[in-house]
Amino acid sequence: MKNFFLLFALFFALTGYSQIHIGAKAGANLTRLDGQAFDDNFEFGYQIGGFVYFNLTDFVGVQGEVLFNQTNTKISDDYRDVFDNAFKKDKTLNYVSVPVLLRLNSEGLITVVAGPQFSFLANNDESFRQNGKKLFKKTDFSFVAGAEINIRPLTIYARYVWGFSDVSDFGDKANSEQIQAGLALRLF
């Protein structure tokens, strides 16, 4: 691990132009699971976290984030009847998400971002009735694409997140879809 950090520092020293920026962000999530067992409507949630990015040039950069995402969904009425009210219809799932994004036009007014995101279910230690632990898998792999309007030090962002992995541990396969919008504050 120590060698990794030394290589990382050396990389920045050799590419003298690189600039590192750190900040915080918060926003809204509109999420739905597209499986047959889930309601088709988007449900409101939120996200909060931090980011770090570095510019290789004025045009290209790389951004990493750690976000706490609240995802809300509803079990469809058909499946609720099958389980005979064994759990609530509404489900709140808390994920820790780690996107790694390529930034295009990184220091311009409008920046385009895209890349993979890996999420971990954070509230899986609660009881069956509270969380639906047995109903949802512990990880989710997604692809993120979006745009940012940069009014330094503030950034307004909007993204779409396509889930590739099946998050349901019951019924048919279910993939997540998410629309994200919010504000970011670049601290330095």
mmCIF file of C-alpha atoms in Angstrom:
data_model
loop_
_atom_site.group_PDB
_atom_site.id
_atom_site.type_symbol
_atom_site.label_atom_id
_atom_site.label_comp_id
_atom_site.label_asym_id
_atom_site.label_seq_id
_atom_site.Cartn_x
_atom_site.Cartn_y
_atom_site.Cartn_z
ATOM 1 C CA MET A 1 0.000 0.000 0.000
ATOM 2 C CA LYS A 2 2.880 2.336 0.830
ATOM 3 C CA ASN A 3 4.322 1.727 -2.648
ATOM 4 C CA PHE A 4 1.001 2.647 -4.220
ATOM 5 C CA PHE A 5 1.007 6.046 -2.491
ATOM 6 C CA LEU A 6 4.627 6.645 -3.479
ATOM 7 C CA LEU A 7 3.838 5.864 -7.130
ATOM 8 C CA PHE A 8 0.769 8.103 -6.936
ATOM 9 C CA ALA A 9 2.879 11.014 -5.562
ATOM 10 C CA LEU A 10 5.574 10.404 -8.171
ATOM 11 C CA PHE A 11 2.978 10.466 -10.939
ATOM 12 C CA PHE A 12 1.819 13.921 -9.830
ATOM 13 C CA ALA A 13 5.383 15.192 -9.461
ATOM 14 C CA LEU A 14 6.257 14.060 -12.999
ATOM 15 C CA THR A 15 3.127 15.561 -14.535
ATOM 16 C CA GLY A 16 3.831 19.006 -13.040
ATOM 17 C CA TYR A 17 0.633 20.411 -14.583
ATOM 18 C CA SER A 18 -1.724 18.233 -12.510
ATOM 19 C CA GLN A 19 -4.017 19.967 -10.075
ATOM 20 C CA ILE A 20 -5.867 18.267 -7.222
ATOM 21 C CA HIS A 21 -9.236 19.593 -6.082
ATOM 22 C CA ILE A 22 -11.294 18.444 -3.089
ATOM 23 C CA GLY A 23 -14.903 19.249 -2.238
ATOM 24 C CA ALA A 24 -18.272 18.271 -0.808
ATOM 25 C CA LYS A 25 -21.553 17.568 -2.565
ATOM 26 C CA ALA A 26 -25.210 16.976 -1.784
ATOM 27 C CA GLY A 27 -28.298 16.387 -3.857
ATOM 28 C CA ALA A 28 -31.435 14.457 -4.654
ATOM 29 C CA ASN A 29 -31.894 10.949 -6.045
ATOM 30 C CA LEU A 30 -34.853 9.708 -8.031
ATOM 31 C CA THR A 31 -34.573 5.914 -8.039
ATOM 32 C CA ARG A 32 -36.522 2.981 -9.370
ATOM 33 C CA LEU A 33 -35.901 -0.721 -9.637
ATOM 34 C CA ASP A 34 -37.044 -2.106 -12.981
ATOM 35 C CA GLY A 35 -37.929 -5.636 -11.836
ATOM 36 C CA GLN A 36 -41.428 -7.086 -11.903
ATOM 37 C CA ALA A 37 -41.549 -7.231 -8.088
ATOM 38 C CA PHE A 38 -41.083 -3.446 -7.775
ATOM 39 C CA ASP A 39 -43.211 -0.385 -8.433
ATOM 40 C CA ASP A 40 -42.353 1.340 -11.753
ATOM 41 C CA ASN A 41 -42.326 4.891 -10.342
ATOM 42 C CA PHE A 42 -39.234 6.841 -9.397
ATOM 43 C CA GLU A 43 -38.957 7.398 -5.618
ATOM 44 C CA PHE A 44 -37.251 10.378 -3.977
ATOM 45 C CA GLY A 45 -34.072 9.983 -1.888
ATOM 46 C CA TYR A 46 -30.902 11.953 -1.227
ATOM 47 C CA GLN A 47 -27.128 11.783 -1.473
ATOM 48 C CA ILE A 48 -24.290 13.442 0.397
ATOM 49 C CA GLY A 49 -20.541 12.986 0.244
ATOM 50 C CA GLY A 50 -17.204 14.213 -0.980
ATOM 51 C CA PHE A 51 -15.068 14.172 -4.086
ATOM 52 C CA VAL A 52 -11.484 14.571 -5.187
ATOM 53 C CA TYR A 53 -10.377 15.151 -8.749
ATOM 54 C CA PHE A 54 -7.201 15.943 -10.543
ATOM 55 C CA ASN A 55 -6.691 17.465 -13.944
ATOM 56 C CA LEU A 56 -4.244 15.925 -16.349
ATOM 57 C CA THR A 57 -4.856 18.888 -18.695
ATOM 58 C CA ASP A 58 -7.453 21.672 -18.858
ATOM 59 C CA PHE A 59 -9.624 19.274 -20.849
ATOM 60 C CA VAL A 60 -9.185 15.853 -19.189
ATOM 61 C CA GLY A 61 -9.359 14.884 -15.535
ATOM 62 C CA VAL A 62 -10.234 11.975 -13.234
ATOM 63 C CA GLN A 63 -12.675 12.231 -10.320
ATOM 64 C CA GLY A 64 -13.287 9.869 -7.408
ATOM 65 C CA GLU A 65 -16.166 10.200 -4.958
ATOM 66 C CA VAL A 66 -17.536 8.616 -1.816
ATOM 67 C CA LEU A 67 -21.285 9.163 -1.472
ATOM 68 C CA PHE A 68 -23.940 8.099 0.983
ATOM 69 C CA ASN A 69 -27.013 7.366 -1.155
ATOM 70 C CA GLN A 70 -30.494 6.834 0.205
ATOM 71 C CA THR A 71 -32.492 4.741 -2.248
ATOM 72 C CA ASN A 72 -36.225 4.316 -1.826
ATOM 73 C CA THR A 73 -38.389 1.789 -3.599
ATOM 74 C CA LYS A 74 -41.752 0.087 -3.238
ATOM 75 C CA ILE A 75 -42.610 -3.586 -3.524
ATOM 76 C CA SER A 76 -45.419 -4.048 -6.061
ATOM 77 C CA ASP A 77 -48.846 -4.970 -4.721
ATOM 78 C CA ASP A 78 -48.695 -8.449 -6.314
ATOM 79 C CA TYR A 79 -45.616 -9.463 -4.315
ATOM 80 C CA ARG A 80 -46.848 -7.822 -1.135
ATOM 81 C CA ASP A 81 -49.918 -10.045 -1.298
ATOM 82 C CA VAL A 82 -47.785 -13.146 -1.823
ATOM 83 C CA PHE A 83 -45.732 -12.441 1.284
ATOM 84 C CA ASP A 84 -48.959 -11.729 3.198
ATOM 85 C CA ASN A 85 -47.749 -8.429 4.663
ATOM 86 C CA ALA A 86 -44.587 -9.991 6.129
ATOM 87 C CA PHE A 87 -42.864 -6.655 5.517
ATOM 88 C CA LYS A 88 -43.686 -3.072 4.646
ATOM 89 C CA LYS A 89 -44.311 -2.138 1.033
ATOM 90 C CA ASP A 90 -41.888 0.834 1.195
ATOM 91 C CA LYS A 91 -38.162 0.042 1.390
ATOM 92 C CA THR A 92 -35.320 2.416 2.226
ATOM 93 C CA LEU A 93 -31.871 1.196 1.273
ATOM 94 C CA ASN A 94 -28.737 3.113 2.220
ATOM 95 C CA TYR A 95 -25.730 2.643 -0.031
ATOM 96 C CA VAL A 96 -22.148 3.845 0.140
ATOM 97 C CA SER A 97 -21.292 4.528 -3.512
ATOM 98 C CA VAL A 98 -17.840 4.964 -5.021
ATOM 99 C CA PRO A 99 -17.886 6.332 -8.584
ATOM 100 C CA VAL A 100 -14.652 6.790 -10.551
ATOM 101 C CA LEU A 101 -15.315 9.252 -13.358
ATOM 102 C CA LEU A 102 -13.502 10.565 -16.410
ATOM 103 C CA ARG A 103 -13.951 14.353 -16.685
ATOM 104 C CA LEU A 104 -14.020 15.992 -20.130
ATOM 105 C CA ASN A 105 -13.590 19.791 -20.370
ATOM 106 C CA SER A 106 -12.595 19.558 -16.730
ATOM 107 C CA GLU A 107 -11.949 23.270 -16.111
ATOM 108 C CA GLY A 108 -14.565 24.616 -18.536
ATOM 109 C CA LEU A 109 -18.024 26.024 -17.833
ATOM 110 C CA ILE A 110 -19.645 22.689 -18.736
ATOM 111 C CA THR A 111 -17.963 19.411 -17.799
ATOM 112 C CA VAL A 112 -19.082 15.966 -18.967
ATOM 113 C CA VAL A 113 -18.463 13.036 -16.586
ATOM 114 C CA ALA A 114 -18.745 9.281 -17.109
ATOM 115 C CA GLY A 115 -17.506 6.103 -15.487
ATOM 116 C CA PRO A 116 -18.252 3.078 -13.296
ATOM 117 C CA GLN A 117 -19.769 3.135 -9.814
ATOM 118 C CA PHE A 118 -19.613 0.417 -7.167
ATOM 119 C CA SER A 119 -22.099 0.587 -4.272
ATOM 120 C CA PHE A 120 -22.285 -1.290 -0.970
ATOM 121 C CA LEU A 121 -25.537 -1.756 0.966
ATOM 122 C CA ALA A 122 -24.830 0.012 4.271
ATOM 123 C CA ASN A 123 -27.888 -0.860 6.349
ATOM 124 C CA ASN A 124 -27.913 -4.618 5.893
ATOM 125 C CA ASP A 125 -27.496 -5.369 9.597
ATOM 126 C CA GLU A 126 -31.008 -4.213 10.506
ATOM 127 C CA SER A 127 -33.847 -6.642 11.073
ATOM 128 C CA PHE A 128 -35.827 -8.261 8.244
ATOM 129 C CA ARG A 129 -38.860 -6.083 8.910
ATOM 130 C CA GLN A 130 -36.816 -2.859 8.969
ATOM 131 C CA ASN A 131 -34.666 -3.344 5.932
ATOM 132 C CA GLY A 132 -35.528 -6.372 3.865
ATOM 133 C CA LYS A 133 -31.994 -7.759 4.270
ATOM 134 C CA LYS A 134 -32.989 -11.040 2.652
ATOM 135 C CA LEU A 135 -34.596 -9.195 -0.281
ATOM 136 C CA PHE A 136 -31.614 -7.200 -1.563
ATOM 137 C CA LYS A 137 -28.030 -8.046 -2.482
ATOM 138 C CA LYS A 138 -25.172 -6.298 -0.698
ATOM 139 C CA THR A 139 -23.559 -4.722 -3.792
ATOM 140 C CA ASP A 140 -24.559 -2.898 -6.961
ATOM 141 C CA PHE A 141 -22.417 -2.134 -10.027
ATOM 142 C CA SER A 142 -23.492 0.798 -12.220
ATOM 143 C CA PHE A 143 -22.428 3.165 -14.985
ATOM 144 C CA VAL A 144 -22.714 6.932 -14.411
ATOM 145 C CA ALA A 145 -22.977 9.657 -17.087
ATOM 146 C CA GLY A 146 -23.808 13.302 -16.622
ATOM 147 C CA ALA A 147 -22.899 16.959 -16.889
ATOM 148 C CA GLU A 148 -21.813 19.733 -14.551
ATOM 149 C CA ILE A 149 -22.127 23.502 -14.778
ATOM 150 C CA ASN A 150 -19.089 25.037 -13.086
ATOM 151 C CA ILE A 151 -19.524 28.414 -11.411
ATOM 152 C CA ARG A 152 -16.442 28.203 -9.218
ATOM 153 C CA PRO A 153 -16.427 27.315 -6.376
ATOM 154 C CA LEU A 154 -20.009 25.980 -6.896
ATOM 155 C CA THR A 155 -20.979 23.258 -9.333
ATOM 156 C CA ILE A 156 -24.489 22.247 -10.363
ATOM 157 C CA TYR A 157 -24.634 18.639 -11.541
ATOM 158 C CA ALA A 158 -27.082 16.176 -13.086
ATOM 159 C CA ARG A 159 -26.446 12.480 -13.767
ATOM 160 C CA TYR A 160 -28.080 9.288 -14.851
ATOM 161 C CA VAL A 161 -26.991 5.999 -13.253
ATOM 162 C CA TRP A 162 -27.605 2.658 -15.024
ATOM 163 C CA GLY A 163 -27.423 -0.375 -12.762
ATOM 164 C CA PHE A 164 -25.902 -3.475 -14.367
ATOM 165 C CA SER A 165 -26.099 -5.921 -11.489
ATOM 166 C CA ASP A 166 -29.209 -7.634 -10.170
ATOM 167 C CA VAL A 167 -29.997 -6.127 -6.748
ATOM 168 C CA SER A 168 -32.968 -8.364 -5.922
ATOM 169 C CA ASP A 169 -32.590 -11.552 -3.887
ATOM 170 C CA PHE A 170 -36.212 -12.548 -4.452
ATOM 171 C CA GLY A 171 -38.517 -12.764 -7.439
ATOM 172 C CA ASP A 172 -37.361 -11.643 -10.856
ATOM 173 C CA LYS A 173 -34.181 -9.817 -11.720
ATOM 174 C CA ALA A 174 -34.143 -6.090 -10.819
ATOM 175 C CA ASN A 175 -31.710 -3.406 -11.935
ATOM 176 C CA SER A 176 -31.552 0.079 -10.489
ATOM 177 C CA GLU A 177 -31.995 3.300 -12.419
ATOM 178 C CA GLN A 178 -31.245 6.642 -10.825
ATOM 179 C CA ILE A 179 -31.460 10.308 -11.728
ATOM 180 C CA GLN A 180 -29.217 12.512 -9.569
ATOM 181 C CA ALA A 181 -29.113 16.291 -9.285
ATOM 182 C CA GLY A 182 -27.373 18.526 -6.778
ATOM 183 C CA LEU A 183 -24.747 21.062 -5.806
ATOM 184 C CA ALA A 184 -21.039 20.614 -5.169
ATOM 185 C CA LEU A 185 -18.663 22.989 -3.401
ATOM 186 C CA ARG A 186 -15.011 22.843 -4.395
ATOM 187 C CA LEU A 187 -13.032 23.593 -1.246
ATOM 188 C CA PHE A 188 -9.646 23.904 -2.995
#
